[in-house]
mmCIF file with all atom_site columns, C-alpha atoms in Angstrom:
data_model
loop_
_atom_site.group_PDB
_atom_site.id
_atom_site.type_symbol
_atom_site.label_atom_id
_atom_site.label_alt_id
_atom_site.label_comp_id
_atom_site.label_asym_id
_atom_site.label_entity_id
_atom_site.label_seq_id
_atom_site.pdbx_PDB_ins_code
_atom_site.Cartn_x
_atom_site.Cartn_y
_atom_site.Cartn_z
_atom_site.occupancy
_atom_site.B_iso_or_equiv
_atom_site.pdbx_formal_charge
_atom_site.auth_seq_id
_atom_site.auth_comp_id
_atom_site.auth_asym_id
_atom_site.auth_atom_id
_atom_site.pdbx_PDB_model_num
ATOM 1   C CA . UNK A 1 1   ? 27.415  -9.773  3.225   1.00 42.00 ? 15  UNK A CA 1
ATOM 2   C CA . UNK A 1 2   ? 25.575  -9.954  -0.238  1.00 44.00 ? 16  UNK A CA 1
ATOM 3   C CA . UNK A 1 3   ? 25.487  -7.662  -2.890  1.00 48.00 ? 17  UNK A CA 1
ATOM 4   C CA . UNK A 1 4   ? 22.921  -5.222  -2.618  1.00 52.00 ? 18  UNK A CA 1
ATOM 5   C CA . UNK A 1 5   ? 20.808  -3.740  0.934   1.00 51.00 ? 19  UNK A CA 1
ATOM 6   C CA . UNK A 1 6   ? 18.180  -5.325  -0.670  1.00 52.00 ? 20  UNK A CA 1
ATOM 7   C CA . UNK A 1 7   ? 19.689  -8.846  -0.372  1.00 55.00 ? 21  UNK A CA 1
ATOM 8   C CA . UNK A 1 8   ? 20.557  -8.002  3.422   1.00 58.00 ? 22  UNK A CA 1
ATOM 9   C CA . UNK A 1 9   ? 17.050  -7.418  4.478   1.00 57.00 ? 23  UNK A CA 1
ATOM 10  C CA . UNK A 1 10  ? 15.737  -10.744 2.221   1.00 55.00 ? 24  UNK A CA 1
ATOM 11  C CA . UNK A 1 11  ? 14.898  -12.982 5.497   1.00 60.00 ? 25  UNK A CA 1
ATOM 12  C CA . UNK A 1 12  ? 15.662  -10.674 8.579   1.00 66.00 ? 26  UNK A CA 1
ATOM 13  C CA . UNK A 1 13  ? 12.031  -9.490  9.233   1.00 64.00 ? 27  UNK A CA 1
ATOM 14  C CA . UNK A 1 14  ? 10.323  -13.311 9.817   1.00 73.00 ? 28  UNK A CA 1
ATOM 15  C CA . UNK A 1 15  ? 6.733   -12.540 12.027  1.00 71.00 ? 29  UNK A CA 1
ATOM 16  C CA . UNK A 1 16  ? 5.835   -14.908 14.648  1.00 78.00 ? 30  UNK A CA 1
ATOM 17  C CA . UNK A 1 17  ? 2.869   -15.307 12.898  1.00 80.00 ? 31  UNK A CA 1
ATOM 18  C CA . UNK A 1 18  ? 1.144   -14.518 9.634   1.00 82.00 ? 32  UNK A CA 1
ATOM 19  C CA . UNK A 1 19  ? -2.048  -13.502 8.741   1.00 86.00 ? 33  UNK A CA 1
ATOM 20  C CA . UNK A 1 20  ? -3.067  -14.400 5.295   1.00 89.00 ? 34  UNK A CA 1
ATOM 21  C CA . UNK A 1 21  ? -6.844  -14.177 6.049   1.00 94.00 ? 35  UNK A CA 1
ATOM 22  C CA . UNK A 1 22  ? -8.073  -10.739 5.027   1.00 94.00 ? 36  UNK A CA 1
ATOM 23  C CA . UNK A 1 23  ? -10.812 -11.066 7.329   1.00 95.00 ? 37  UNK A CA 1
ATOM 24  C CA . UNK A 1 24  ? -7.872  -11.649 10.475  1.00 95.00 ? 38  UNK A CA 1
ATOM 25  C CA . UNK A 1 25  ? -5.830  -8.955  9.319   1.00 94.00 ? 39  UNK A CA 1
ATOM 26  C CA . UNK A 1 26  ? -8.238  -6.673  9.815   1.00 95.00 ? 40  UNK A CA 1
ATOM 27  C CA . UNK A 1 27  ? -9.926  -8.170  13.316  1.00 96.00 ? 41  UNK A CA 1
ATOM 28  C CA . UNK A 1 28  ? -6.020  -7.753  14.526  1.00 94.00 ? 42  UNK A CA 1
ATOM 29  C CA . UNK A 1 29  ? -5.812  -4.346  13.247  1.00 93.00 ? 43  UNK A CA 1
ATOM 30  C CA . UNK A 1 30  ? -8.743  -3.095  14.907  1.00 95.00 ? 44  UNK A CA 1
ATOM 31  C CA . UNK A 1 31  ? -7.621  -5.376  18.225  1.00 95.00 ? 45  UNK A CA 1
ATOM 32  C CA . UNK A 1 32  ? -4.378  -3.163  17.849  1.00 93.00 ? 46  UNK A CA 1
ATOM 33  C CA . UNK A 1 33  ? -5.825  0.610   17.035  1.00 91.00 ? 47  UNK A CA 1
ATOM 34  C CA . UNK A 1 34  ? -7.722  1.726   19.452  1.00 88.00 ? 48  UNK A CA 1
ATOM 35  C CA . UNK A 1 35  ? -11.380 3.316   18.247  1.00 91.00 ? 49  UNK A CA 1
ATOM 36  C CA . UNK A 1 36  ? -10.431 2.095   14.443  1.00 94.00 ? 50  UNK A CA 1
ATOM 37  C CA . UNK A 1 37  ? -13.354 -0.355  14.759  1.00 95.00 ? 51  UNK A CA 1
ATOM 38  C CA . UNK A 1 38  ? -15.581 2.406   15.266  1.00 94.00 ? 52  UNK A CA 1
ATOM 39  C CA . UNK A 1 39  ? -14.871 3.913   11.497  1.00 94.00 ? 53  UNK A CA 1
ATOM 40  C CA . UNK A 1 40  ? -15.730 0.768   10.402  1.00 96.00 ? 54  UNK A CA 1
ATOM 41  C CA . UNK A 1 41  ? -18.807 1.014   7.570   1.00 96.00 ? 55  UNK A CA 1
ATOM 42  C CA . UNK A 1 42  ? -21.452 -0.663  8.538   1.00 97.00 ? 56  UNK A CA 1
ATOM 43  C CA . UNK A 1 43  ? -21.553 -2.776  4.939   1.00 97.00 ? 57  UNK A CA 1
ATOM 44  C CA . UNK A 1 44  ? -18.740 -2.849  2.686   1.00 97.00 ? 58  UNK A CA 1
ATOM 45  C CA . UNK A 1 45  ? -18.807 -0.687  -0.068  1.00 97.00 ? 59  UNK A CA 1
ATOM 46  C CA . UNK A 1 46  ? -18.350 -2.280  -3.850  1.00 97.00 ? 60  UNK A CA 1
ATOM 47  C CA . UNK A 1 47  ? -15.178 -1.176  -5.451  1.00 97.00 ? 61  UNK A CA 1
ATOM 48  C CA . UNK A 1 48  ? -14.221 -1.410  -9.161  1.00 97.00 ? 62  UNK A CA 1
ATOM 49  C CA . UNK A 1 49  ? -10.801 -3.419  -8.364  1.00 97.00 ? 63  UNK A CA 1
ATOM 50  C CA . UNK A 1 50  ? -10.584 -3.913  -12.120 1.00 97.00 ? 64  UNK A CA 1
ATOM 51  C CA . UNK A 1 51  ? -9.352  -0.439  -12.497 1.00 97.00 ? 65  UNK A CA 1
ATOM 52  C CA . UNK A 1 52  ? -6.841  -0.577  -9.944  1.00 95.00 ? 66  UNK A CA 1
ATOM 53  C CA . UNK A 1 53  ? -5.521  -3.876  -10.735 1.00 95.00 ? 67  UNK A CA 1
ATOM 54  C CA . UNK A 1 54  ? -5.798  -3.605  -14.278 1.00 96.00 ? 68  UNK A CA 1
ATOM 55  C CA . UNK A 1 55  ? -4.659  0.044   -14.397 1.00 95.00 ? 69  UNK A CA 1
ATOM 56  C CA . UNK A 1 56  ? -1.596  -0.571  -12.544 1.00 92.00 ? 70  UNK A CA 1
ATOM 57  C CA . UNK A 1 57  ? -1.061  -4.440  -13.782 1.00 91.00 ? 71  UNK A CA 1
ATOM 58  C CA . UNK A 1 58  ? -0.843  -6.011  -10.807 1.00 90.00 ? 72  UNK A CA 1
ATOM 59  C CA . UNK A 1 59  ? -2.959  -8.122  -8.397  1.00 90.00 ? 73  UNK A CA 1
ATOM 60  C CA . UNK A 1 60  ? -3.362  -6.051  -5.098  1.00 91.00 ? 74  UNK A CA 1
ATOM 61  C CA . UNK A 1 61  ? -3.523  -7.718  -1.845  1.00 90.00 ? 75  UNK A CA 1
ATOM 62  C CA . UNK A 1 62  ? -6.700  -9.681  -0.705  1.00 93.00 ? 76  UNK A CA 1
ATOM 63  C CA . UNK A 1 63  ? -6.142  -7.775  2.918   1.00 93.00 ? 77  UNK A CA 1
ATOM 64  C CA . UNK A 1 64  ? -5.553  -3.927  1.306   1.00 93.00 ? 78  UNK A CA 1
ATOM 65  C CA . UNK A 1 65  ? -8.636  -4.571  -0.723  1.00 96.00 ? 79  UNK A CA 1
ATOM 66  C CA . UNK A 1 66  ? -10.645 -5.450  2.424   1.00 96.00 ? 80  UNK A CA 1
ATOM 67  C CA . UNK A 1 67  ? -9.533  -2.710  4.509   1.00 96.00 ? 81  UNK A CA 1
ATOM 68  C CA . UNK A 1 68  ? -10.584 -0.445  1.589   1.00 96.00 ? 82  UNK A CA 1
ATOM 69  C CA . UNK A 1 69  ? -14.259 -1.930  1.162   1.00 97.00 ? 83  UNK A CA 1
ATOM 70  C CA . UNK A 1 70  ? -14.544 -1.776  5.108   1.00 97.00 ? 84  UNK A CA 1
ATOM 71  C CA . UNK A 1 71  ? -12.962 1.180   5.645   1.00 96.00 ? 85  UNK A CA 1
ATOM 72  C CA . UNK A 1 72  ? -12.788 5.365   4.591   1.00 95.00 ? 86  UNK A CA 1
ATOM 73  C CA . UNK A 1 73  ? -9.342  6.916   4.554   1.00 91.00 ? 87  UNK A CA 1
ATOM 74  C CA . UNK A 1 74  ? -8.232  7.088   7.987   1.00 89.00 ? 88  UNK A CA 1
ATOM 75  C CA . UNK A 1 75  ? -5.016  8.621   10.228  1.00 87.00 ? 89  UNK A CA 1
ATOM 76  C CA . UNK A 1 76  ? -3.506  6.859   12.530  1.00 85.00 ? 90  UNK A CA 1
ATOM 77  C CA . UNK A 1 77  ? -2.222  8.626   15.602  1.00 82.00 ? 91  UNK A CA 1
ATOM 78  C CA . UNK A 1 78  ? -2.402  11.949  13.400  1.00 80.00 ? 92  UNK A CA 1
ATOM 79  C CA . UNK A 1 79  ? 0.884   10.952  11.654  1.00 81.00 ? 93  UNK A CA 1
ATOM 80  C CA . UNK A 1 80  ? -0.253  7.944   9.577   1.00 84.00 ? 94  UNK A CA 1
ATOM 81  C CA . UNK A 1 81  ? -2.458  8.716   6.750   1.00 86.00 ? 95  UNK A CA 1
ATOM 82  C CA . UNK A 1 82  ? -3.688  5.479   4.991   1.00 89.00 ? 96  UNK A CA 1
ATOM 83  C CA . UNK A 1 83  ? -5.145  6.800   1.468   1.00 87.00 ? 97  UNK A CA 1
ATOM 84  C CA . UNK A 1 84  ? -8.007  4.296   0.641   1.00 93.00 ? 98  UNK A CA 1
ATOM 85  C CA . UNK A 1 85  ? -9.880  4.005   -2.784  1.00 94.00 ? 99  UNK A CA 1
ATOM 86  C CA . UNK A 1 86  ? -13.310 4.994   -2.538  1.00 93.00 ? 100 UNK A CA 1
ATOM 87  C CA . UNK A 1 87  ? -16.743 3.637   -4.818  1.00 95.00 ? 101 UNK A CA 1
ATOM 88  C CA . UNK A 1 88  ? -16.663 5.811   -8.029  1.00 95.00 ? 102 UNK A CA 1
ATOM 89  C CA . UNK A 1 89  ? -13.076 7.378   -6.755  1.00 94.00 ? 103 UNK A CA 1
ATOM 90  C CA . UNK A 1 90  ? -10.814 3.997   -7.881  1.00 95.00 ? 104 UNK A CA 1
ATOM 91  C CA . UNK A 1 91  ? -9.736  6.265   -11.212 1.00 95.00 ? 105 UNK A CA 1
ATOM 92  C CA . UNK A 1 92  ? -8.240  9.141   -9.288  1.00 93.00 ? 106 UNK A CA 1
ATOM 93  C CA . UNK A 1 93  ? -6.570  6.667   -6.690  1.00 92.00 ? 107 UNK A CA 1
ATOM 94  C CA . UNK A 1 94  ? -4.920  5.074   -9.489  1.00 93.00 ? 108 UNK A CA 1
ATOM 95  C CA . UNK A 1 95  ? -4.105  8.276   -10.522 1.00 91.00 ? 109 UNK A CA 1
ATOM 96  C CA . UNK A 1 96  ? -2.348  9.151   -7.470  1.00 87.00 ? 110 UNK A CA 1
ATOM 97  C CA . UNK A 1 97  ? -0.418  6.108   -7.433  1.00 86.00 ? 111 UNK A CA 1
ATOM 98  C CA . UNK A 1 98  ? 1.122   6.054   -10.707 1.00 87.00 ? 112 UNK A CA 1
ATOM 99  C CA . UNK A 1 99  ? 2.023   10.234  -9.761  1.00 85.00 ? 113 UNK A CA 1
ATOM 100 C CA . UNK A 1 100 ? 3.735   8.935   -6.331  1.00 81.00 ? 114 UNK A CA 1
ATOM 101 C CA . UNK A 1 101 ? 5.647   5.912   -8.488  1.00 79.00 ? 115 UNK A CA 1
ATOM 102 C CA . UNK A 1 102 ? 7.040   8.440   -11.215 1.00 80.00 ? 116 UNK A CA 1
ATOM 103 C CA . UNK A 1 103 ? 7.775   11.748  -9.255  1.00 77.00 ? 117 UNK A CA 1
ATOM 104 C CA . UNK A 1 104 ? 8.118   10.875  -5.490  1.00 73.00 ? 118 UNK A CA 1
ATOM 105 C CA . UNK A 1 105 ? 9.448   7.157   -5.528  1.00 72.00 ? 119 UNK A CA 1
ATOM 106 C CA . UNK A 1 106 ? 11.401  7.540   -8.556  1.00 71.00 ? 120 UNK A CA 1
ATOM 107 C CA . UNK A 1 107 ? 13.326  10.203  -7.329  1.00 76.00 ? 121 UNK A CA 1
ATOM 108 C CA . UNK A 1 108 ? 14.335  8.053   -4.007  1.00 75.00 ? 122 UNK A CA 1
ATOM 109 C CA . UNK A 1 109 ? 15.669  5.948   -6.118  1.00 74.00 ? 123 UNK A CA 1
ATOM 110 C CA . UNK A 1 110 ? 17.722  8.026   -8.292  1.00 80.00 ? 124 UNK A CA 1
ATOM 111 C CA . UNK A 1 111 ? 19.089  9.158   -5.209  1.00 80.00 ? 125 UNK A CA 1
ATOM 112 C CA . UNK A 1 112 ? 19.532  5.692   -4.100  1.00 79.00 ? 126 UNK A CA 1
ATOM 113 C CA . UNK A 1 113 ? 16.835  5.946   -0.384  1.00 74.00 ? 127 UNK A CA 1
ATOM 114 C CA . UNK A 1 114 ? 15.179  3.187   -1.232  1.00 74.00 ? 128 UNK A CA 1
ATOM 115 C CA . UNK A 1 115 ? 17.816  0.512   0.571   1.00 74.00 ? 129 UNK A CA 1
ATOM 116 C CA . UNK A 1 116 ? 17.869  -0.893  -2.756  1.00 74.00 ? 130 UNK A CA 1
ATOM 117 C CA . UNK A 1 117 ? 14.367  -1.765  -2.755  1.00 75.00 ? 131 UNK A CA 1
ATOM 118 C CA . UNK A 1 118 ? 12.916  -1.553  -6.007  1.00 76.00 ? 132 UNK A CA 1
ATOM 119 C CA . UNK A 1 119 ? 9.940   0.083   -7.476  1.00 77.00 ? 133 UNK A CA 1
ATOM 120 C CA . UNK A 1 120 ? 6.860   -1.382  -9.125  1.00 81.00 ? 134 UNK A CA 1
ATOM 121 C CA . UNK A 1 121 ? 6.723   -2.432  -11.885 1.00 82.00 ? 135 UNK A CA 1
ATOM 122 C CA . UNK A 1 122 ? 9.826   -4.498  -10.970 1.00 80.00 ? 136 UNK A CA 1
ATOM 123 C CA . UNK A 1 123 ? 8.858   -7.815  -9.572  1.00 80.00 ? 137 UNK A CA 1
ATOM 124 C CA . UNK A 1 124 ? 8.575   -7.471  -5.794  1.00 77.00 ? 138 UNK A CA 1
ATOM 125 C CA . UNK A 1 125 ? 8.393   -3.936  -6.543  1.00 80.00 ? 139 UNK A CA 1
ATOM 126 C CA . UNK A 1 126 ? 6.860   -0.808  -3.856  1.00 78.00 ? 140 UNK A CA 1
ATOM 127 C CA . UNK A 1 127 ? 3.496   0.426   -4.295  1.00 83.00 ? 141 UNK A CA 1
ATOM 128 C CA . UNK A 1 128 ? 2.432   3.877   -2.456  1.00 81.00 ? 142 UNK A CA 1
ATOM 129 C CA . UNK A 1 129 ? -0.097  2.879   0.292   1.00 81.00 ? 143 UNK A CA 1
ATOM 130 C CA . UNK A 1 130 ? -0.126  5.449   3.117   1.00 81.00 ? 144 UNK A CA 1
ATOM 131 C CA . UNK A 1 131 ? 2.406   8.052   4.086   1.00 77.00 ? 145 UNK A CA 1
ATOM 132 C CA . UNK A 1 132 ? 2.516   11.005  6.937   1.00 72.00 ? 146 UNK A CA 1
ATOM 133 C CA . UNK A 1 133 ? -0.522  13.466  7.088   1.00 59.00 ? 147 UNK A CA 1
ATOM 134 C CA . UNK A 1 134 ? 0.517   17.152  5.883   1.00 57.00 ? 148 UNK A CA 1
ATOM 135 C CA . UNK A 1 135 ? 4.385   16.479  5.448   1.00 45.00 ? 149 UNK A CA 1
ATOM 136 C CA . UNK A 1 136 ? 5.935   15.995  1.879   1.00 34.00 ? 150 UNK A CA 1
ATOM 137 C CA . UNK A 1 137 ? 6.971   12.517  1.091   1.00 39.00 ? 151 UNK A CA 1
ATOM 138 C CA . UNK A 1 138 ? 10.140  11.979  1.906   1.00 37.00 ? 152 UNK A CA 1
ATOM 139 C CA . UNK A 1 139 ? 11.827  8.116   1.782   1.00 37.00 ? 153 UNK A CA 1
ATOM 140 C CA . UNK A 1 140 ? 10.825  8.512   5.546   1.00 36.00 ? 154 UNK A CA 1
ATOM 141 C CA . UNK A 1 141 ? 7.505   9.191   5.450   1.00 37.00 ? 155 UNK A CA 1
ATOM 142 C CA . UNK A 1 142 ? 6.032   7.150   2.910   1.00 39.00 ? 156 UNK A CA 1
ATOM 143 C CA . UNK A 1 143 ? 5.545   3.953   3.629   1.00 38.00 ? 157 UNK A CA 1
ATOM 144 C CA . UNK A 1 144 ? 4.945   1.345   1.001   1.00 39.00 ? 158 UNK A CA 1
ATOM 145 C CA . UNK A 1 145 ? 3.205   -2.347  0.483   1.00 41.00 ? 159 UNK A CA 1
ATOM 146 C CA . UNK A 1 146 ? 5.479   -5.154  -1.483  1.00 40.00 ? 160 UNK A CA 1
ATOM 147 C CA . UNK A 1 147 ? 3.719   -6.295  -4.417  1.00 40.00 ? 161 UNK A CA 1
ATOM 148 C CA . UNK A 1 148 ? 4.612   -9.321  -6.676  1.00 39.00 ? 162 UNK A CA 1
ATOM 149 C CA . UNK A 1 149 ? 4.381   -7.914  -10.495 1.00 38.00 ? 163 UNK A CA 1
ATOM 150 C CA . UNK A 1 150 ? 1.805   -9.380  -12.810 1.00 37.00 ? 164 UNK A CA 1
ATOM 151 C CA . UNK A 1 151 ? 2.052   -9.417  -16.286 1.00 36.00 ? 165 UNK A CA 1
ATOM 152 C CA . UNK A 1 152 ? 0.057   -6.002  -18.090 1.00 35.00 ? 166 UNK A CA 1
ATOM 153 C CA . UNK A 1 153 ? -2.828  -6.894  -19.039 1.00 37.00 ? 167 UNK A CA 1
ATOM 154 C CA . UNK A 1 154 ? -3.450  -6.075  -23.327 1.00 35.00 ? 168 UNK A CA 1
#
């Protein structure tokens, strides 16, 4: 047994098979939801990543980025709400983010319900990406993407 919960869980959750082409993620998403394809836009949309990225200084992942351009905000099953940037919107997303990091997912971790998972900016740290529809975040409902920290940009 190792240290920290985090060190458990390092290694335990191998998939049969990843997907590291945005444009497969998101075919095998749709394969899996049914009627998601259907929400689809018929062109993507042109988001300012810059802002995102540069706001929260970090690369974000090539497959969140493409669900976003392809994509509104959508629910899943009417518990899963996945909160997506929209064109013009990227500054109030960012917003929202940095709110869930310092009031929501700060205080899991103070209270140690993160299963010593750490927060961004740590490297590795969480980043906010969805959580449940109407119900206040709680370490439970708020689920969050695994980021690898970049340096701030100057």
């Amino acid at each position: 047994m190792n240290d920290t919960p985090t060190d458990d869980l390092i290694g335990t959750q191998t998939p049969a098979r990843r997907l590291t082409d945005p444009d497969e993620a998101i075919a095998a998403l749709e394969r899996a939801v049914p009627g998601l394809a259907a929400h689809r836009r018929s062109e993507p949309v042109a988001l300012d990543w810059a802002v995102l990225e540069e706001g929260l200084g970090t690369a974000l992942p090539a497959d969140y980025k493409r669900l976003a351009e392809w994509y509104p905000n959508f629910v899943l099953g009417d518990f899963l709400h996945v909160g997506l940037p929209g064109p013009g919107r990227e500054r109030y997303q960012l917003d929202g983010i940095r709110e869930t990091l310092t009031e929501d997912l700060q205080d899991w971790w103070e209270h140690d319900m993160t299963a010593g998972l750490r927060l961004y900016p740590a490297p590795g740290g969480l980043l906010p990406w969805a959580g449940h529809r109407g119900v206040t975040a709680t370490p439970s409902s708020r689920l969050r993407k695994h980021t690898r920290a970049c340096p701030r940009p100057s």
